[in-house]
Tab-separated table of C-alpha atoms in Angstrom:
chain	number	residue	atom	x	y	z
B	84	MET	CA	43.031	-110.305	-67.897
B	85	LYS	CA	45.179	-110.070	-64.820
B	86	LYS	CA	44.678	-106.952	-62.843
B	87	SER	CA	48.325	-107.000	-61.977
B	88	LYS	CA	49.030	-105.809	-65.460
B	89	ARG	CA	46.797	-102.870	-65.131
B	90	ILE	CA	48.686	-101.231	-62.218
B	91	PHE	CA	50.719	-98.235	-63.790
B	92	VAL	CA	52.305	-95.311	-62.097
B	93	LEU	CA	49.535	-92.661	-61.759
B	94	ALA	CA	51.044	-89.093	-61.442
B	95	MET	CA	49.426	-86.819	-58.808
B	96	MET	CA	46.557	-85.006	-60.192
B	97	MET	CA	48.108	-81.742	-59.308
B	98	ILE	CA	50.930	-82.481	-61.795
B	99	PHE	CA	48.802	-82.952	-64.822
B	100	VAL	CA	46.424	-80.099	-64.123
B	101	LEU	CA	49.374	-77.761	-63.600
B	102	SER	CA	50.622	-78.895	-66.906
B	103	THR	CA	47.395	-77.925	-68.386
B	104	PHE	CA	47.901	-74.229	-67.528
B	105	LEU	CA	51.884	-74.007	-67.521
B	106	LEU	CA	52.649	-75.326	-70.937
B	107	SER	CA	54.576	-72.473	-72.466
B	108	ALA	CA	57.977	-73.861	-71.572
B	109	CYS	CA	57.488	-77.313	-72.957
B	110	SER	CA	54.801	-77.234	-75.685
B	111	SER	CA	55.754	-78.238	-79.105
B	112	LYS	CA	55.594	-75.699	-81.884
B	113	ALA	CA	55.063	-78.219	-84.556
B	114	PRO	CA	51.932	-77.702	-86.835
B	115	GLN	CA	48.798	-79.426	-85.521
B	116	GLN	CA	46.996	-82.088	-87.416
B	117	SER	CA	43.203	-83.070	-87.295
B	118	ALA	CA	43.860	-86.630	-87.811
B	119	SER	CA	46.572	-89.139	-88.474
B	120	ASN	CA	47.525	-89.789	-92.130
B	121	GLU	CA	46.136	-93.351	-91.747
B	122	ASN	CA	42.816	-91.987	-90.613
B	123	GLN	CA	42.707	-89.614	-93.495
B	124	ALA	CA	43.620	-92.279	-96.056
B	125	ALA	CA	41.071	-94.491	-94.724
B	126	MET	CA	38.324	-92.047	-95.348
B	127	GLU	CA	39.399	-90.957	-98.880
B	128	ASN	CA	36.997	-91.848	-101.737
B	129	LYS	CA	34.712	-93.823	-99.314
B	130	GLU	CA	31.133	-94.116	-99.284
B	131	PRO	CA	29.053	-92.045	-96.821
B	132	VAL	CA	29.489	-92.862	-93.197
B	133	THR	CA	27.184	-92.560	-90.291
B	134	LEU	CA	28.538	-92.336	-86.683
B	135	ASP	CA	26.465	-92.893	-83.642
B	136	VAL	CA	27.738	-91.294	-80.472
B	137	PHE	CA	26.352	-92.294	-77.128
B	138	GLN	CA	27.525	-89.856	-74.502
B	139	PHE	CA	26.829	-89.031	-70.895
B	140	LYS	CA	27.756	-85.208	-70.413
B	141	VAL	CA	24.247	-83.376	-70.446
B	142	GLU	CA	26.062	-80.200	-69.828
B	143	ILE	CA	27.575	-80.055	-73.405
B	144	ALA	CA	24.761	-81.826	-75.290
B	145	LYS	CA	23.851	-78.684	-77.343
B	146	GLU	CA	27.472	-77.577	-77.928
B	147	LEU	CA	28.474	-81.193	-78.961
B	148	GLU	CA	25.821	-81.154	-81.484
B	149	GLU	CA	27.157	-77.845	-82.878
B	150	ALA	CA	30.635	-79.295	-83.009
B	151	ALA	CA	29.336	-82.353	-84.802
B	152	ARG	CA	27.563	-80.004	-87.403
B	153	ALA	CA	30.830	-78.114	-87.866
B	154	TYR	CA	32.820	-81.313	-88.496
B	155	GLU	CA	30.217	-82.516	-91.075
B	156	LYS	CA	30.598	-79.154	-93.084
B	157	GLU	CA	34.322	-80.074	-93.421
B	158	HIS	CA	33.602	-83.730	-94.069
B	159	PRO	CA	30.401	-84.069	-96.079
B	160	ASN	CA	30.478	-87.785	-96.288
B	161	VAL	CA	30.256	-88.137	-92.701
B	162	LYS	CA	26.863	-87.932	-90.687
B	163	ILE	CA	27.067	-87.916	-86.921
B	164	ASN	CA	24.200	-88.747	-84.728
B	165	ILE	CA	24.477	-88.032	-80.946
B	166	GLN	CA	22.355	-89.464	-78.126
B	167	THR	CA	23.010	-88.069	-74.513
B	168	VAL	CA	22.108	-89.938	-71.482
B	169	GLY	CA	23.367	-88.596	-68.145
B	170	GLY	CA	22.144	-86.228	-65.446
B	171	GLY	CA	19.712	-88.326	-63.276
B	172	ASP	CA	20.059	-91.372	-65.533
B	173	ASP	CA	22.504	-94.366	-65.118
B	174	TYR	CA	24.766	-94.021	-68.185
B	175	GLY	CA	26.460	-97.279	-67.524
B	176	ALA	CA	23.239	-99.205	-67.382
B	177	ALA	CA	21.972	-97.425	-70.458
B	178	LEU	CA	25.137	-98.206	-72.410
B	179	ARG	CA	24.861	-101.929	-71.544
B	180	ALA	CA	21.116	-101.862	-72.716
B	181	LYS	CA	22.092	-100.163	-75.836
B	182	ILE	CA	24.796	-102.637	-76.872
B	183	GLN	CA	22.607	-105.631	-75.671
B	184	SER	CA	19.943	-104.425	-77.895
B	185	GLY	CA	22.219	-104.786	-80.933
B	186	GLU	CA	22.261	-100.876	-81.514
B	187	GLU	CA	26.013	-100.454	-80.717
B	188	PRO	CA	27.339	-96.882	-80.762
B	189	ASP	CA	30.576	-96.010	-82.684
B	190	ILE	CA	31.877	-93.679	-79.799
B	191	PHE	CA	30.838	-94.106	-76.301
B	192	ASN	CA	32.113	-93.253	-72.805
B	193	ILE	CA	34.045	-95.166	-70.222
B	194	GLY	CA	35.183	-94.115	-66.798
B	195	GLY	CA	38.617	-95.552	-66.093
B	196	PRO	CA	40.211	-98.851	-64.985
B	197	GLN	CA	36.942	-100.792	-63.923
B	198	ASP	CA	35.264	-99.726	-67.194
B	199	VAL	CA	38.241	-100.576	-69.204
B	200	GLU	CA	38.210	-104.203	-67.931
B	201	ASP	CA	34.363	-104.363	-68.261
B	202	TRP	CA	34.342	-103.112	-71.983
B	203	MET	CA	37.638	-104.530	-73.252
B	204	SER	CA	35.957	-106.624	-75.756
B	205	ARG	CA	34.561	-103.448	-77.387
B	206	LEU	CA	37.636	-101.188	-77.101
B	207	GLU	CA	39.618	-100.001	-80.193
B	208	ASP	CA	43.187	-99.610	-79.476
B	209	LEU	CA	44.035	-95.976	-79.987
B	210	SER	CA	47.762	-95.954	-79.238
B	211	ASP	CA	48.624	-94.609	-82.634
B	212	GLN	CA	46.387	-91.620	-82.548
B	213	PRO	CA	48.050	-88.086	-82.685
B	214	TRP	CA	46.642	-86.837	-79.593
B	215	VAL	CA	48.412	-89.701	-77.443
B	216	ASP	CA	51.724	-87.816	-77.490
B	217	GLN	CA	50.030	-84.523	-76.514
B	218	ALA	CA	48.422	-86.107	-73.332
B	219	LEU	CA	49.143	-84.477	-70.010
B	220	GLU	CA	51.123	-86.367	-67.562
B	221	GLY	CA	49.065	-89.008	-65.920
B	222	VAL	CA	45.768	-88.641	-67.610
B	223	LEU	CA	46.056	-91.918	-69.728
B	224	SER	CA	47.158	-94.189	-66.917
B	225	GLY	CA	43.684	-95.377	-66.133
B	226	VAL	CA	42.884	-96.533	-69.649
B	227	THR	CA	46.172	-98.008	-70.585
B	228	VAL	CA	46.713	-101.779	-70.553
B	229	ASP	CA	49.849	-103.507	-71.517
B	230	GLY	CA	51.185	-100.296	-72.990
B	231	LYS	CA	48.118	-99.845	-75.211
B	232	VAL	CA	45.849	-96.784	-74.944
B	233	TYR	CA	42.205	-97.443	-75.183
B	234	ALA	CA	40.423	-94.021	-74.683
B	235	LEU	CA	40.753	-90.224	-75.044
B	236	PRO	CA	40.244	-88.251	-71.773
B	237	PHE	CA	37.319	-85.706	-71.964
B	238	ASN	CA	38.888	-83.015	-69.938
B	239	VAL	CA	40.239	-82.283	-66.465
B	240	GLU	CA	37.631	-81.323	-63.890
B	241	GLY	CA	37.423	-80.182	-60.322
B	242	TYR	CA	34.671	-80.081	-57.733
B	243	GLY	CA	33.934	-78.936	-54.212
B	244	PHE	CA	31.567	-76.634	-52.608
B	245	ILE	CA	30.421	-74.077	-55.103
B	246	TYR	CA	29.278	-70.868	-53.433
B	247	HIS	CA	27.651	-67.745	-54.377
B	248	LYS	CA	30.105	-64.901	-53.764
B	249	GLY	CA	27.615	-62.162	-53.483
B	250	ILE	CA	25.696	-63.846	-50.792
B	251	PHE	CA	28.908	-64.503	-48.825
B	252	GLU	CA	29.866	-60.847	-49.162
B	253	THR	CA	26.487	-59.569	-48.093
B	254	ALA	CA	26.668	-61.935	-45.101
B	255	GLY	CA	30.196	-60.604	-44.294
B	256	ILE	CA	31.831	-63.880	-44.704
B	257	ASP	CA	35.503	-63.854	-45.996
B	258	ALA	CA	35.593	-67.098	-48.077
B	259	SER	CA	39.414	-66.921	-48.197
B	260	GLU	CA	39.459	-67.911	-44.566
B	261	ILE	CA	37.597	-71.109	-45.173
B	262	VAL	CA	40.639	-73.492	-45.266
B	263	ASP	CA	39.347	-76.531	-43.271
B	264	PHE	CA	36.220	-78.121	-41.924
B	265	THR	CA	36.017	-76.036	-38.763
B	266	SER	CA	36.172	-72.712	-40.547
B	267	LEU	CA	33.599	-74.075	-43.215
B	268	GLU	CA	31.375	-75.213	-40.515
B	269	GLN	CA	31.400	-71.805	-38.655
B	270	ALA	CA	30.867	-69.869	-41.947
B	271	VAL	CA	27.836	-72.133	-42.565
B	272	LYS	CA	26.333	-71.424	-39.130
B	273	THR	CA	26.891	-67.775	-39.547
B	274	LEU	CA	25.165	-67.830	-42.858
B	275	ASP	CA	22.364	-69.922	-41.616
B	276	ALA	CA	21.642	-67.456	-38.708
B	277	LYS	CA	21.425	-64.472	-41.052
B	278	ILE	CA	19.136	-66.298	-43.386
B	279	ARG	CA	16.855	-67.253	-40.546
B	280	SER	CA	16.863	-63.800	-39.094
B	281	GLY	CA	15.896	-62.353	-42.591
B	282	GLU	CA	18.953	-60.132	-42.549
B	283	LEU	CA	19.583	-61.201	-46.274
B	284	LYS	CA	15.995	-61.133	-47.401
B	285	GLU	CA	16.006	-57.587	-49.069
B	286	LYS	CA	18.846	-58.392	-51.334
B	287	TYR	CA	18.208	-62.120	-51.821
B	288	PRO	CA	14.544	-62.662	-51.390
B	289	ASN	CA	14.634	-66.354	-52.580
B	290	LEU	CA	17.309	-67.247	-50.189
B	291	GLU	CA	16.044	-70.070	-47.762
B	292	ALA	CA	18.933	-72.271	-46.900
B	293	VAL	CA	22.785	-72.574	-47.082
B	294	PHE	CA	22.934	-75.962	-48.897
B	295	GLU	CA	20.864	-78.011	-51.344
B	296	LEU	CA	21.782	-81.913	-51.209
B	297	PRO	CA	20.389	-83.708	-54.139
B	298	ALA	CA	20.544	-87.249	-52.562
B	299	LYS	CA	18.434	-88.675	-55.362
B	300	GLU	CA	21.655	-88.179	-57.441
B	301	THR	CA	23.653	-90.971	-56.064
B	302	TRP	CA	26.681	-90.054	-58.174
B	303	VAL	CA	26.770	-86.815	-55.980
B	304	THR	CA	26.840	-88.666	-52.684
B	305	GLY	CA	28.114	-92.192	-53.584
B	306	LEU	CA	30.817	-91.132	-55.964
B	307	HIS	CA	31.918	-87.587	-55.568
B	308	ALA	CA	31.229	-87.019	-51.869
B	309	SER	CA	32.771	-90.422	-50.928
B	310	ASN	CA	35.684	-89.632	-53.228
B	311	ALA	CA	36.910	-86.877	-50.890
B	312	ALA	CA	37.300	-89.344	-48.068
B	313	LEU	CA	38.435	-92.353	-49.974
B	314	SER	CA	41.130	-90.436	-51.860
B	315	GLN	CA	42.864	-90.188	-48.533
B	316	GLU	CA	42.772	-94.063	-48.368
B	317	PHE	CA	43.727	-94.704	-51.955
B	318	ALA	CA	46.310	-92.909	-53.938
B	319	SER	CA	44.744	-93.325	-57.158
B	320	SER	CA	41.812	-95.021	-59.063
B	321	LEU	CA	44.282	-97.818	-59.931
B	322	ASP	CA	44.867	-98.432	-56.306
B	323	ALA	CA	41.177	-98.479	-55.509
B	324	PHE	CA	40.742	-100.709	-58.558
B	325	ALA	CA	43.261	-103.219	-57.212
B	326	ALA	CA	41.794	-103.093	-53.592
B	327	LYS	CA	40.025	-106.159	-52.193
B	328	LYS	CA	38.644	-104.193	-49.279
B	329	VAL	CA	37.689	-100.728	-48.232
B	330	THR	CA	38.446	-99.539	-44.658
B	331	PHE	CA	36.552	-96.084	-44.640
B	332	LYS	CA	39.553	-94.754	-42.466
B	333	TYR	CA	37.952	-91.321	-42.776
B	334	GLY	CA	34.265	-92.429	-42.486
B	335	ASP	CA	33.448	-89.997	-39.810
B	336	ALA	CA	34.869	-87.213	-41.828
B	337	PHE	CA	32.818	-88.309	-44.725
B	338	LYS	CA	29.716	-88.344	-42.537
B	339	ALA	CA	30.462	-84.863	-41.357
B	340	LEU	CA	30.552	-83.532	-45.048
B	341	LEU	CA	27.216	-85.129	-45.712
B	342	ASP	CA	25.548	-84.016	-42.435
B	343	LEU	CA	26.640	-80.470	-42.887
B	344	GLN	CA	24.837	-80.354	-46.257
B	345	ALA	CA	21.789	-82.181	-45.016
B	346	ASN	CA	21.339	-80.218	-41.686
B	347	TYR	CA	21.645	-76.850	-43.292
B	348	SER	CA	19.378	-77.601	-46.316
B	349	PRO	CA	15.787	-76.704	-46.608
B	350	ASN	CA	15.064	-80.108	-45.511
B	351	GLY	CA	17.251	-80.196	-42.468
B	352	LYS	CA	14.423	-81.261	-40.251
B	353	ALA	CA	12.816	-83.703	-42.693
B	354	LYS	CA	16.069	-85.365	-44.229
B	355	ALA	CA	13.996	-88.147	-45.914
B	356	LYS	CA	12.849	-85.531	-48.414
B	357	LEU	CA	16.383	-85.132	-49.652
B	358	ASN	CA	16.216	-88.444	-51.400
B	359	ALA	CA	13.695	-86.750	-53.821
B	360	VAL	CA	15.962	-83.722	-54.503
B	361	ASP	CA	17.688	-84.020	-57.956
B	362	TYR	CA	20.418	-82.029	-59.918
B	363	ALA	CA	17.820	-79.491	-61.349
B	364	THR	CA	16.446	-78.769	-57.964
B	365	GLN	CA	20.060	-78.270	-56.566
B	366	VAL	CA	21.415	-76.237	-59.529
B	367	ASP	CA	18.841	-74.708	-61.860
B	368	GLU	CA	16.132	-74.268	-59.050
B	369	GLY	CA	18.798	-73.823	-56.227
B	370	ILE	CA	21.908	-71.752	-56.589
B	371	VAL	CA	21.022	-70.256	-60.039
B	372	ILE	CA	17.997	-68.540	-58.489
B	373	GLU	CA	19.728	-67.763	-55.390
B	374	ARG	CA	17.641	-70.091	-53.263
B	375	VAL	CA	20.658	-71.569	-51.598
B	376	ALA	CA	24.118	-70.325	-51.250
B	377	ILE	CA	26.294	-73.517	-51.666
B	378	VAL	CA	26.184	-76.777	-53.703
B	379	GLN	CA	28.367	-79.500	-53.976
B	380	GLN	CA	29.177	-79.673	-57.696
B	381	GLY	CA	31.985	-78.951	-60.109
B	382	ASN	CA	33.139	-76.506	-62.823
B	383	TRP	CA	30.994	-78.550	-65.310
B	384	ILE	CA	27.998	-76.619	-64.043
B	385	TYR	CA	29.161	-73.207	-65.379
B	386	ASN	CA	27.671	-73.513	-68.860
B	387	GLY	CA	24.216	-74.584	-67.530
B	388	VAL	CA	24.156	-71.872	-64.989
B	389	LYS	CA	25.248	-69.262	-67.689
B	390	ASN	CA	22.466	-70.195	-69.985
B	391	ILE	CA	19.985	-69.403	-67.177
B	392	ASP	CA	21.645	-66.426	-65.448
B	393	GLU	CA	24.977	-65.491	-66.651
B	394	ALA	CA	25.383	-62.963	-63.800
B	395	VAL	CA	25.036	-65.703	-61.243
B	396	ALA	CA	27.405	-67.929	-63.254
B	397	ASN	CA	30.084	-65.260	-63.122
B	398	ASN	CA	29.562	-64.809	-59.294
B	399	LEU	CA	30.529	-68.399	-58.539
B	400	ASP	CA	33.752	-69.704	-56.892
B	401	ILE	CA	34.718	-73.020	-55.244
B	402	LEU	CA	35.332	-73.558	-51.433
B	403	PRO	CA	37.494	-76.548	-50.455
B	404	MET	CA	35.927	-79.920	-49.625
B	405	PRO	CA	37.594	-80.451	-46.336
B	406	VAL	CA	38.215	-84.134	-44.898
B	407	LYS	CA	38.674	-83.675	-41.178
B	408	GLY	CA	41.967	-85.209	-40.051
B	409	ALA	CA	43.348	-85.417	-43.583
B	410	LYS	CA	43.524	-83.169	-46.381
B	411	GLU	CA	41.233	-80.102	-45.770
B	412	ASP	CA	42.269	-77.096	-47.950
B	413	ALA	CA	41.764	-78.976	-51.335
B	414	ILE	CA	39.286	-80.104	-53.963
B	415	PRO	CA	39.167	-83.377	-55.910
B	416	VAL	CA	40.649	-82.977	-59.506
B	417	GLY	CA	40.700	-85.450	-62.168
B	418	VAL	CA	39.392	-86.904	-65.410
B	419	PRO	CA	35.595	-87.517	-65.434
B	420	MET	CA	35.174	-89.752	-68.445
B	421	TYR	CA	36.932	-90.877	-71.608
B	422	TRP	CA	35.927	-91.243	-75.141
B	423	ALA	CA	36.177	-94.836	-76.564
B	424	ILE	CA	35.687	-96.217	-80.060
B	425	ASN	CA	33.828	-99.423	-80.655
B	426	ASN	CA	36.141	-101.985	-82.290
B	427	LYS	CA	33.093	-103.825	-83.898
B	428	GLY	CA	32.546	-101.087	-86.259
B	429	SER	CA	33.443	-101.082	-89.895
B	430	ASP	CA	36.902	-99.917	-91.036
B	431	GLY	CA	35.249	-96.760	-92.450
B	432	GLU	CA	33.342	-96.048	-89.240
B	433	LYS	CA	36.360	-96.535	-87.001
B	434	ALA	CA	38.404	-94.305	-89.307
B	435	ALA	CA	35.654	-91.634	-89.088
B	436	ALA	CA	35.394	-91.945	-85.430
B	437	LYS	CA	39.119	-91.495	-84.797
B	438	ASP	CA	39.276	-88.507	-87.210
B	439	PHE	CA	36.255	-86.681	-85.437
B	440	LEU	CA	37.881	-87.065	-82.098
B	441	ASN	CA	41.194	-85.822	-83.394
B	442	TRP	CA	39.424	-82.919	-84.947
B	443	LEU	CA	37.629	-82.069	-81.839
B	444	TYR	CA	40.618	-81.954	-79.481
B	445	THR	CA	43.623	-80.969	-81.904
B	446	SER	CA	42.273	-78.638	-84.681
B	447	ASP	CA	41.867	-74.822	-83.850
B	448	LYS	CA	38.054	-75.051	-84.501
B	449	GLY	CA	37.847	-77.984	-82.252
B	450	LYS	CA	39.915	-76.521	-79.495
B	451	ASP	CA	37.620	-73.450	-79.569
B	452	PHE	CA	34.722	-75.853	-78.819
B	453	ILE	CA	36.642	-77.530	-76.100
B	454	VAL	CA	37.609	-74.430	-74.114
B	455	ASN	CA	35.116	-71.656	-74.979
B	456	LYS	CA	31.869	-73.562	-75.772
B	457	PHE	CA	32.233	-76.747	-73.579
B	458	PHE	CA	34.196	-74.790	-70.905
B	459	PHE	CA	36.488	-77.796	-70.596
B	460	ILE	CA	39.879	-77.756	-69.010
B	461	PRO	CA	41.879	-79.511	-71.807
B	462	PRO	CA	43.727	-82.904	-71.031
B	463	LEU	CA	46.147	-82.250	-73.745
B	464	LYS	CA	49.148	-80.007	-74.352
B	465	GLU	CA	49.210	-77.227	-77.051
B	466	TYR	CA	46.380	-75.278	-75.680
B	467	GLU	CA	48.468	-72.247	-74.469
B	468	ASN	CA	46.128	-69.816	-76.434
B	469	TYR	CA	43.087	-71.253	-74.755
B	470	GLU	CA	42.972	-70.271	-71.165
B	471	PRO	CA	39.769	-70.928	-69.224
B	472	LYS	CA	37.621	-67.841	-69.336
B	473	ASP	CA	34.843	-69.045	-66.960
B	474	ALA	CA	34.749	-68.418	-63.275
B	475	LEU	CA	34.737	-71.992	-62.119
B	476	GLY	CA	37.523	-73.023	-64.567
B	477	ARG	CA	39.609	-70.327	-63.169
B	478	ALA	CA	38.749	-71.491	-59.743
B	479	VAL	CA	40.048	-74.981	-60.437
B	480	LYS	CA	43.213	-73.556	-62.084
B	481	ARG	CA	43.857	-71.585	-58.790
B	482	TYR	CA	43.614	-74.808	-56.733
B	483	ALA	CA	45.745	-76.668	-59.079
B	484	GLU	CA	48.475	-74.148	-59.205
B	485	ALA	CA	48.517	-74.009	-55.525
B	486	GLY	CA	48.785	-77.826	-55.172
B	487	LYS	CA	45.554	-78.007	-53.308
B	488	THR	CA	44.099	-80.963	-55.004
B	489	MET	CA	43.022	-84.671	-54.223
B	490	PRO	CA	42.895	-87.304	-56.947
B	491	TRP	CA	39.724	-88.881	-58.269
B	492	VAL	CA	39.676	-92.474	-57.120
B	493	PHE	CA	35.909	-93.350	-57.650
B	494	MET	CA	36.737	-94.592	-61.250
B	495	GLY	CA	38.424	-97.495	-59.637
B	496	TYR	CA	35.395	-98.612	-57.401
B	497	PRO	CA	33.688	-101.813	-58.223
B	498	THR	CA	31.259	-101.572	-61.022
B	499	GLY	CA	28.040	-99.913	-59.708
B	500	TRP	CA	29.241	-99.756	-56.060
B	501	GLY	CA	29.382	-96.090	-55.677
B	502	MET	CA	26.047	-95.286	-57.026
B	503	ASN	CA	23.956	-98.433	-56.358
B	504	ILE	CA	25.540	-99.590	-53.101
B	505	LEU	CA	26.985	-96.690	-51.223
B	506	GLY	CA	24.745	-93.950	-52.694
B	507	THR	CA	21.590	-96.074	-51.842
B	508	GLU	CA	22.845	-96.755	-48.246
B	509	ILE	CA	23.349	-93.100	-47.810
B	510	GLN	CA	19.610	-92.547	-48.905
B	511	LYS	CA	18.673	-95.028	-46.209
B	512	TYR	CA	20.776	-93.162	-43.678
B	513	LEU	CA	18.973	-89.982	-44.524
B	514	SER	CA	15.643	-91.465	-44.222
B	515	GLY	CA	16.383	-92.822	-40.832
B	516	GLU	CA	16.152	-96.427	-41.915
B	517	ILE	CA	19.738	-97.274	-40.883
B	518	LYS	CA	22.629	-95.677	-38.770
B	519	TRP	CA	25.904	-94.438	-40.219
B	520	GLU	CA	27.763	-97.495	-39.050
B	521	ASP	CA	25.425	-99.582	-41.155
B	522	VAL	CA	26.238	-97.510	-44.186
B	523	ILE	CA	29.974	-98.227	-43.581
B	524	LYS	CA	29.540	-102.027	-42.698
B	525	ASN	CA	26.963	-102.727	-45.528
B	526	SER	CA	29.106	-100.990	-48.174
B	527	GLN	CA	32.303	-102.746	-46.970
B	528	ALA	CA	30.733	-106.009	-47.259
B	529	GLN	CA	29.461	-105.352	-50.806
B	530	TRP	CA	33.019	-104.069	-51.908
B	531	GLU	CA	34.453	-107.331	-50.850
B	532	GLU	CA	31.936	-109.403	-52.348
B	533	MET	CA	32.080	-107.645	-55.707
B	534	ARG	CA	35.969	-108.133	-55.634
B	535	LYS	CA	35.942	-111.746	-55.398
C-alpha cells in the first residue's frame, strides 16, 4: 500500500474538540439508532455469538465490563468476553502475540496511521456504520484509507501537567498566571521551597515533592512528553507518518520539560531511580495521596483517582505543557485509540461486534456509559445532553474552547519508536549512561532506519 494514498487533510484538533462541546447549532434531531439495519438483520434468528474484546484502557476496565453486561441483557444471544492489557504493559506487543497464538479477538484497538498499515490485513471496513456520519471533524482521518473508514475513535482526550488545586492555593500560587515555561518553572521553584521548608506540612503531611516522573512508563516519556515538542515539528499524525526524518527542532524544550519533572521529584538527586517509578506510584501513590502536587497525565486518570479519593479527584485541574520557543499556553488534545473489528471473524461475529460498538456510542444507555461512567469526551455528535461532569474533562473543554491545543502526532511515529527507542534512550539519559545529545542522535538514526 502506498503511503501517498494515506495522506488526508487532518483538521486541527481544536476544531473537532470544540465541535464536541458546541454542537447545538448543527446537531441532527433525527432519532438515534443502536445499529444499522444490516447489522440487526444479520443477527436475527442466529445461533449464540461470543465476542472476544482485547482492549488497552485499564482506566475503564470495570465500567466496560458493566457496559458489556448491559448489552447482553438486551441481546441475550450475545456473550462478550473482555481482556484488558494496558498500563505498564505493551498493548501492541500483546496484541501481536495474541493474534500469532491463533486466539484472534473480534474487537481490538489500533492507534492511527501506523497501526492501520500494520494491521490492514485484519481490519473490517466500517464505512457503512451509522456512527461514521456522526463523527466530529478530523477524528477519522488517521484511520481512513482510500475513502474507507476502518475504526471507531475511542474518545477525545487531553493531557498536560495535572495539579492539585488545594496545594497550590495553600502555597499561594495562582495557577491562572502559569502560561509559559518561565512561569511554570517559577511556580515549581516556589512550591519546592515551601515543601522543603515544611511550610505545607501541617495541611499536607504526605507532601514530599512537586512532581513524580514515571520513567518506567515509556509511553509517558517517549510518546506523550515527546509529542509536546514534535507536534511543533509535525502538523498531524499523518505528517509524522509520512516523515522520513525527525529533526527534533525543539529538542532542548523537550529536555527542559523532562528535566523540570526529574529535578523536582523525590528522586531529583538520584534520577536513575526514576526508571523504576510506574503509573501506580505516580498517580495512585502520588497525587492521590497528596505526596506530590503535579503529574504529567491526562483526563483519563479522573475515574481511577475518584475511586480512591473523590475529594482529590474533584480538586484536580490541568496546567499547560509549555514548549519553550513554540506553543506554550496549550495542552495536547487528540484521539488516544480506536476500536477495530477483525475481518477474519464469522459473519455473525462481525455483525454482533458492529452492533455492540454502535450501541455503546449511539444508544442513550451507551452514551451514559461513555460520558458518565467512562468519563470520556465523546468523538461523535448528538451528545449535547451529555456534558462532561468531571473536573479534568471540564479542564480539557476549557482549553479546547480557548483554542489552546496541540495535535497528537505520536500515532504517526514508526511502530515502537516512541516507547522502545526514544523512551529507552530517555531512561539511559536519566541513569547517566548517555548525554541528551545522544538521546536525540540515536533516536533520529532509528527513525530513519525504521522508515526505509
